[in-house]
mmCIF file of C-alpha atoms in Angstrom:
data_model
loop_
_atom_site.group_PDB
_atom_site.id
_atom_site.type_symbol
_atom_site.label_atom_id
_atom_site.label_comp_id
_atom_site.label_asym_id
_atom_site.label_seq_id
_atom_site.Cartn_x
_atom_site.Cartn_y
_atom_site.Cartn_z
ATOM 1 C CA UNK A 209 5.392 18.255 4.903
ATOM 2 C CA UNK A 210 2.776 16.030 4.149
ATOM 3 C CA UNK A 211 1.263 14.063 7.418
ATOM 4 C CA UNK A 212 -0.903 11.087 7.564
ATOM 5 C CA UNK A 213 -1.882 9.851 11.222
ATOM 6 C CA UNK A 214 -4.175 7.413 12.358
ATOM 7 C CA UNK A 215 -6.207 6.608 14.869
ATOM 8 C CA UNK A 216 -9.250 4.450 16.488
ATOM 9 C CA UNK A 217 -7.367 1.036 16.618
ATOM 10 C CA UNK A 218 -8.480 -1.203 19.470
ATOM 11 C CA UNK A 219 -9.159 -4.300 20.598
ATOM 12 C CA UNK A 220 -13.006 -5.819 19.919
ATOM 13 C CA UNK A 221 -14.735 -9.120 19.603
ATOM 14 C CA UNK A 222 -16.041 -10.524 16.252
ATOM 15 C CA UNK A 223 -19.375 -9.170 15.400
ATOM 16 C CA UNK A 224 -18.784 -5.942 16.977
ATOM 17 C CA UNK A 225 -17.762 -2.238 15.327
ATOM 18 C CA UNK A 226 -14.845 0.274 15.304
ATOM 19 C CA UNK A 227 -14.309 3.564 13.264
ATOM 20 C CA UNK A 228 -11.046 4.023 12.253
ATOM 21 C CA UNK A 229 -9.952 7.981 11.691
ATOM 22 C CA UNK A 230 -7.019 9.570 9.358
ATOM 23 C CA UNK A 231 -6.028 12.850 10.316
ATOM 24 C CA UNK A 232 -4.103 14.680 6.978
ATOM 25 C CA UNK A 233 -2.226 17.755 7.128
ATOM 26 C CA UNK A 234 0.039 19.781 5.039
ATOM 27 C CA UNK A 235 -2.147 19.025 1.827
ATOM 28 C CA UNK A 236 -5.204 20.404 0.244
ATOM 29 C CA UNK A 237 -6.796 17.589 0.870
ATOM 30 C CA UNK A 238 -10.041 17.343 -0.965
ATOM 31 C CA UNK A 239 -7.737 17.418 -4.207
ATOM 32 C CA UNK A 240 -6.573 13.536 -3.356
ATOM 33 C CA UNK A 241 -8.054 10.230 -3.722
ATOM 34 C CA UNK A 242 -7.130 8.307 -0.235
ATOM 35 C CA UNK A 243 -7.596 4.980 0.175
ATOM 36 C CA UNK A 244 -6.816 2.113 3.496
ATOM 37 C CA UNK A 245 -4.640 -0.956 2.990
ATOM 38 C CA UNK A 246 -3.880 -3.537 5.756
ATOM 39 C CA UNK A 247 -1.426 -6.189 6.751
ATOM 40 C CA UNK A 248 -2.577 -8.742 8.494
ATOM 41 C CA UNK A 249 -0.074 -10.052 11.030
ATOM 42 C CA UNK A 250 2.608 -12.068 9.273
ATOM 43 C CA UNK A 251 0.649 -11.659 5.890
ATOM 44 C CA UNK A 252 1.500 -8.986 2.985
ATOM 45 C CA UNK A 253 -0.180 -5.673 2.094
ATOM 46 C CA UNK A 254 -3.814 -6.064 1.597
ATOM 47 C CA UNK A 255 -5.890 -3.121 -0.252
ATOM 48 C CA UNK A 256 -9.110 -2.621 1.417
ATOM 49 C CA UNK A 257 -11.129 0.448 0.158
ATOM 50 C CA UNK A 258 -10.368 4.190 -1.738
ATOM 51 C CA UNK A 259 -12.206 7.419 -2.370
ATOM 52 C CA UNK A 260 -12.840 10.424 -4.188
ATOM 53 C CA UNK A 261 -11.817 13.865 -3.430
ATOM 54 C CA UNK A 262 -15.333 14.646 -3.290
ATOM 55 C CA UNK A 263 -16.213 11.402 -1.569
ATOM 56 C CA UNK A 264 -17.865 9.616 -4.186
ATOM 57 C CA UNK A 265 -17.480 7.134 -5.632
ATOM 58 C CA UNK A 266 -15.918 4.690 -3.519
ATOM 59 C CA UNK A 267 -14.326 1.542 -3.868
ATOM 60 C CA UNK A 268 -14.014 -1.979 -1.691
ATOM 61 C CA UNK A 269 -12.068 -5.045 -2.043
ATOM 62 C CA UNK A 270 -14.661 -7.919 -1.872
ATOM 63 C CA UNK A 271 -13.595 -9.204 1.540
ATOM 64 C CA UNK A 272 -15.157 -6.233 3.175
ATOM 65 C CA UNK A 273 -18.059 -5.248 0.599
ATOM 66 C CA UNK A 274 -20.863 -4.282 2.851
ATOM 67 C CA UNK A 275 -18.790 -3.828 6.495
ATOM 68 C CA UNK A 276 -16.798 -1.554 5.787
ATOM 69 C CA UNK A 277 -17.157 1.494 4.999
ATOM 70 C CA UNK A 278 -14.990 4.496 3.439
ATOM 71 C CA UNK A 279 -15.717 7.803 4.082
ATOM 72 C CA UNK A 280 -14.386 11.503 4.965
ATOM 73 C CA UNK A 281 -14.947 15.217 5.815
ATOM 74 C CA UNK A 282 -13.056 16.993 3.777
ATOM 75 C CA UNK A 283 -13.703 20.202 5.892
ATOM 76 C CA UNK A 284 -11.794 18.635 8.920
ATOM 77 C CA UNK A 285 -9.260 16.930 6.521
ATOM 78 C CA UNK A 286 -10.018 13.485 7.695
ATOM 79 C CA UNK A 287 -10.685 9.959 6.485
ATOM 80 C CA UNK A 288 -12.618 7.507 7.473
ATOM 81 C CA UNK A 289 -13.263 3.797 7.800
ATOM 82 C CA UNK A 290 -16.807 2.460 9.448
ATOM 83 C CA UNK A 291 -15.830 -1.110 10.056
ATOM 84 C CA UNK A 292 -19.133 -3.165 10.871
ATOM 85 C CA UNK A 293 -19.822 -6.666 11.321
ATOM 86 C CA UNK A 294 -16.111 -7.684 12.697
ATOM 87 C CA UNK A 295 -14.313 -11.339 12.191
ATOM 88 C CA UNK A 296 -11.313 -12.385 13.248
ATOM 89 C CA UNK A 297 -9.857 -12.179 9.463
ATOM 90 C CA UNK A 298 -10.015 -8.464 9.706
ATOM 91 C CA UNK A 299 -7.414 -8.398 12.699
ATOM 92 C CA UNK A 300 -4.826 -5.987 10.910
ATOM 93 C CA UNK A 301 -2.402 -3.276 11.211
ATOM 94 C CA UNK A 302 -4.596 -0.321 9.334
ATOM 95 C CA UNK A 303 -3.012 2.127 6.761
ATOM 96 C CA UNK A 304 -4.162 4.998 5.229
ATOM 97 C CA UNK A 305 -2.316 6.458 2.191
ATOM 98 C CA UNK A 306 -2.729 9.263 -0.250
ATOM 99 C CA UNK A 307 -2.960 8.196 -3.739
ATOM 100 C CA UNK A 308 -0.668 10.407 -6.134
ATOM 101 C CA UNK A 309 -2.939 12.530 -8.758
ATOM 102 C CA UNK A 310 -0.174 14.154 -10.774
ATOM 103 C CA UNK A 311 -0.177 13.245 -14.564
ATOM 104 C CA UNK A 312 1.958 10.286 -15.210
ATOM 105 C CA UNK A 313 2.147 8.525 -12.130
ATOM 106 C CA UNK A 314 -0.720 6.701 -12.882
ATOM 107 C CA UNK A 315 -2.463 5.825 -9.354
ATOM 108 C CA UNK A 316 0.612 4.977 -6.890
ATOM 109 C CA UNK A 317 0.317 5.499 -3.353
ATOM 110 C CA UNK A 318 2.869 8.521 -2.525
ATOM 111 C CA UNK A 319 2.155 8.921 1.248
ATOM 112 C CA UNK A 320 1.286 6.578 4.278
ATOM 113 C CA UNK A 321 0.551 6.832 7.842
ATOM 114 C CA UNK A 322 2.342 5.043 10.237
ATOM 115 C CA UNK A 323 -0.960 2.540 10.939
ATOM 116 C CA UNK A 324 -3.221 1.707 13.598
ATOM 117 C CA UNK A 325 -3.725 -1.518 15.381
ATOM 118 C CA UNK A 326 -7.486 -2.971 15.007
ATOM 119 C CA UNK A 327 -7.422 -6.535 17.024
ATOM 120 C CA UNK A 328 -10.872 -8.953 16.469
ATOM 121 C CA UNK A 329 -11.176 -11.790 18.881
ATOM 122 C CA UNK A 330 -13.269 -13.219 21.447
ATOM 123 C CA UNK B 312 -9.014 -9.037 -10.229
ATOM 124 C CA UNK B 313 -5.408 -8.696 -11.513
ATOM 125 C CA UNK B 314 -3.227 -11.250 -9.732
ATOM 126 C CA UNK B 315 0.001 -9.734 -8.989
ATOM 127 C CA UNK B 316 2.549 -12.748 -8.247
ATOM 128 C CA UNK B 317 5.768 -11.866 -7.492
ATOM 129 C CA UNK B 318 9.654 -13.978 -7.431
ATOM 130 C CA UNK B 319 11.874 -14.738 -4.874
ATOM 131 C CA UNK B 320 9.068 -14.719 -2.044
ATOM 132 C CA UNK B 321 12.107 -14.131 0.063
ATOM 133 C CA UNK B 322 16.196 -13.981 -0.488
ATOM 134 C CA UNK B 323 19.542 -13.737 1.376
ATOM 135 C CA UNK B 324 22.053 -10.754 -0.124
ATOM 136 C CA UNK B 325 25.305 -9.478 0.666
ATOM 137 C CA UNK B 326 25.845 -5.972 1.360
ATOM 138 C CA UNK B 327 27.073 -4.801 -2.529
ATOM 139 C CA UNK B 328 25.465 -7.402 -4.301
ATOM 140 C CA UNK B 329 23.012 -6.602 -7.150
ATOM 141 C CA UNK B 330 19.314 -7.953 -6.467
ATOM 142 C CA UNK B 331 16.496 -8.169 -9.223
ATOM 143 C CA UNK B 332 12.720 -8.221 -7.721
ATOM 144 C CA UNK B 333 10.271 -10.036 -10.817
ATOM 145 C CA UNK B 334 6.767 -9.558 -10.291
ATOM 146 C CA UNK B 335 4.217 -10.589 -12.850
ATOM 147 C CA UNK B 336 0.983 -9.578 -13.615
ATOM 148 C CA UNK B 337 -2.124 -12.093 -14.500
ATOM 149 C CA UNK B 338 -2.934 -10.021 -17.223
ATOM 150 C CA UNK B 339 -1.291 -6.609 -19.316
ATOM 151 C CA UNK B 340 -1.624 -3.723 -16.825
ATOM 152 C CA UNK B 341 0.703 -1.246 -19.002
ATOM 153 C CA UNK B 342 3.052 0.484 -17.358
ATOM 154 C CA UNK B 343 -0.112 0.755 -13.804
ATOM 155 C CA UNK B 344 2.862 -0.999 -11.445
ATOM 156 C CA UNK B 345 4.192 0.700 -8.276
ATOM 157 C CA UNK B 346 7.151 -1.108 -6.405
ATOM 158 C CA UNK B 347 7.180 0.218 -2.032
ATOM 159 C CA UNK B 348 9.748 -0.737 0.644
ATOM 160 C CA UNK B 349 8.054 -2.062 3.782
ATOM 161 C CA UNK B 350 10.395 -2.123 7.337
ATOM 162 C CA UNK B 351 8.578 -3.510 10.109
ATOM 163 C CA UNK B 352 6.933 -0.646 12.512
ATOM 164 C CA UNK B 353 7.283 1.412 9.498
ATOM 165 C CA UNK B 354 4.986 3.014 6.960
ATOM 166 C CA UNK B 355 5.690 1.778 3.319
ATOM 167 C CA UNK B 356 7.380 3.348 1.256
ATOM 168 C CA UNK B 357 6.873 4.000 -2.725
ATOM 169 C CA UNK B 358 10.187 3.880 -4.185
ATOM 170 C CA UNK B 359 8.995 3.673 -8.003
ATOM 171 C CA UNK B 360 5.814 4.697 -9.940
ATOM 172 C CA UNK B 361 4.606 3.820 -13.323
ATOM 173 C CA UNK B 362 6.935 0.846 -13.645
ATOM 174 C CA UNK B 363 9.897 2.656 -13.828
ATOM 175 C CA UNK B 364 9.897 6.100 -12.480
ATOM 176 C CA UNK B 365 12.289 7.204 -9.608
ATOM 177 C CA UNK B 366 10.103 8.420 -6.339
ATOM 178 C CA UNK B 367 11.961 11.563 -5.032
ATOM 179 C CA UNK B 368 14.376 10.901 -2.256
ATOM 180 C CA UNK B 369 14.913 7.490 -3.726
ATOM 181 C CA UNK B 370 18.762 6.593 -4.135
ATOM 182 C CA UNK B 371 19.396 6.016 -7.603
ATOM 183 C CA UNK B 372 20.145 1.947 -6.721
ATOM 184 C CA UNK B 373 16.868 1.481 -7.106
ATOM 185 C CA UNK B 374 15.706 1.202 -10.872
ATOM 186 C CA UNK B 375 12.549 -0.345 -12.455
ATOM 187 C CA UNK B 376 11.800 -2.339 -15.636
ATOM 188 C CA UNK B 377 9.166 -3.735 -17.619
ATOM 189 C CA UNK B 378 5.640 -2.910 -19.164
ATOM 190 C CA UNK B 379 2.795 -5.163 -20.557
ATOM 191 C CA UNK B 380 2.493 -8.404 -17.620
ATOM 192 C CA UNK B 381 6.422 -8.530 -16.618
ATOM 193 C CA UNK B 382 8.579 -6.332 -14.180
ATOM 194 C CA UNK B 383 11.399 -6.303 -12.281
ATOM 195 C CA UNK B 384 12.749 -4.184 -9.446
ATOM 196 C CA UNK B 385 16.708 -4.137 -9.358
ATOM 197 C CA UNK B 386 18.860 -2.675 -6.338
ATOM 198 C CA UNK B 387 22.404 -2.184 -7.882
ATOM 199 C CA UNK B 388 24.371 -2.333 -4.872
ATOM 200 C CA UNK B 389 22.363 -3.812 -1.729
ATOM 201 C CA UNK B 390 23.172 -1.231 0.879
ATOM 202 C CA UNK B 391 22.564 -2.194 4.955
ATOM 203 C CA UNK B 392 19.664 -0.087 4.860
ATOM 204 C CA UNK B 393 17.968 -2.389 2.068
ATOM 205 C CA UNK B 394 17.125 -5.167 4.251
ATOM 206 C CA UNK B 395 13.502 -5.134 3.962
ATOM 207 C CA UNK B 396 10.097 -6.521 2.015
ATOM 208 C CA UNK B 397 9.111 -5.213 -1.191
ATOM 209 C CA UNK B 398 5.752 -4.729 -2.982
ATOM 210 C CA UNK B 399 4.120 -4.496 -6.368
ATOM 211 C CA UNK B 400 1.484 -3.106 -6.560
ATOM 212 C CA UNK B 401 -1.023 -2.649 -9.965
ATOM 213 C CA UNK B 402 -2.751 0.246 -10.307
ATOM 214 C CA UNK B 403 -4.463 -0.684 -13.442
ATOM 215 C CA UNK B 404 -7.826 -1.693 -12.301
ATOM 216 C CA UNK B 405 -10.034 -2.251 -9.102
ATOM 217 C CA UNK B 406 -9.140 -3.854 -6.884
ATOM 218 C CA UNK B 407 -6.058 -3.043 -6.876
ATOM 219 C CA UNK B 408 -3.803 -5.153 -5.737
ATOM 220 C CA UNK B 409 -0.084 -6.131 -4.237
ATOM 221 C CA UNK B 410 1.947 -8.611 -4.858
ATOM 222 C CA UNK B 411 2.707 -10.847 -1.693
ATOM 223 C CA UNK B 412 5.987 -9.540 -1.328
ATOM 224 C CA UNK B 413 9.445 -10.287 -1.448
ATOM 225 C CA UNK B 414 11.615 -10.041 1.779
ATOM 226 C CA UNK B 415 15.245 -9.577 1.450
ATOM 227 C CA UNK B 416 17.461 -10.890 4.363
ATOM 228 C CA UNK B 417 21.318 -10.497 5.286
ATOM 229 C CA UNK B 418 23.461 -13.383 4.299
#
């Protein structure tokens, strides 16, 4: 079965930083494009950023261009987000999700984590 | 970026009614549109890909329609367990995007 969990949520004032981890399991997973999406609270889904199998290239929505920042190790099946520069609009509940590469399904996100918290205020 | 603009923003049901989703597309994205059940302290779920394909697992209640700017996500006969929000989501281009969803409510 095919796990995503993550972790690094927490609690930090605006300017500051936070990594954000995905730990995968039960894939091979340097075969998938993964990607993060948030929901702010009482707001819809948000997508934030995605990635190559083989880490590049990467993409970002424009409200984080050049904060945050995707990444992963592909040897320790694990994503990550670098999230630099804080505000208060990036207060979220963080997802990652595996994006579905078989033929045909054209891009949809087949499996998600279960979130993590990440909490920006003074 | 492809505005994704979805119809009821939210709606009461009856357990056994039949509920159509719309959600529309700022510009022709194909057949690049993903429809996911969201329960609160839960992780999405995809119920259909490609506009109109049938996740596995999915009951068969759950159908999809539409191509080109235009889609709709229909639930033949709401069951208790359908109470929820519901995404589109466009795969077409970057960013990609989600509709702002569409929460469905007991009556």
């Amino acid at each position: 079965e095919v796990q995503l969990v993550e972790s690094g949520g927490d609690f930090v004032q605006p300017g500051g930083s936070l990594r954000l981890s995905c730990a995968a399991s039960g894939l091979t997973f340097s075969n998938y494009v993964m990607g993060w999406v948030r929901q702010a609270p009482g707001k819809g889904l948000e997508w934030v950023s995605a990635i190559t199998g083989s880490g590049d290239p990467t993409t970002y929505a424009d409200s984080v261009k050049g904060r945050l920042i995707i990444s992963r190790d592909n040897s320790k099946n694990t994503l990550f987000l670098q999230m630099n520069s804080l505000r208060a609009e990036d207060t979220a509940l963080y997802y990652c999700a595996k994006v579905d590469s078989t033929s045909g399904r054209l891009g949809a996100f087949d499996i998600w984590g279960q979130g993590t918290v990440v909490t920006v205020s003074s | 970026d492809i505005q994704m603009t979805q119809s009821p923003s939210s709606l009461s049901a009856s357990v056994g009614d039949r509920v159509t989703i719309s959600c529309r597309a700022s510009q022709s994205i194909n057949t690049y549109l993903h429809w996911y059940q969201h329960k609160p302290g839960k992780a999405p779920r995809l119920l259909i890909y490609a506009a109109s394909n049938l996740q596995s697992g999915v009951p068969s209640r759950f159908s999809g329609s539409g191509s080109g700017t235009d889609f709709a996500l229909t639930i033949s006969s709401l069951q208790p367990e359908d109470f929820a929000t519901y995404y589109c989501q466009q795969s077409y281009d970057l960013p990609r995007t989600f509709g702002q969803g569409t929460k469905v409510e007991i009556k």
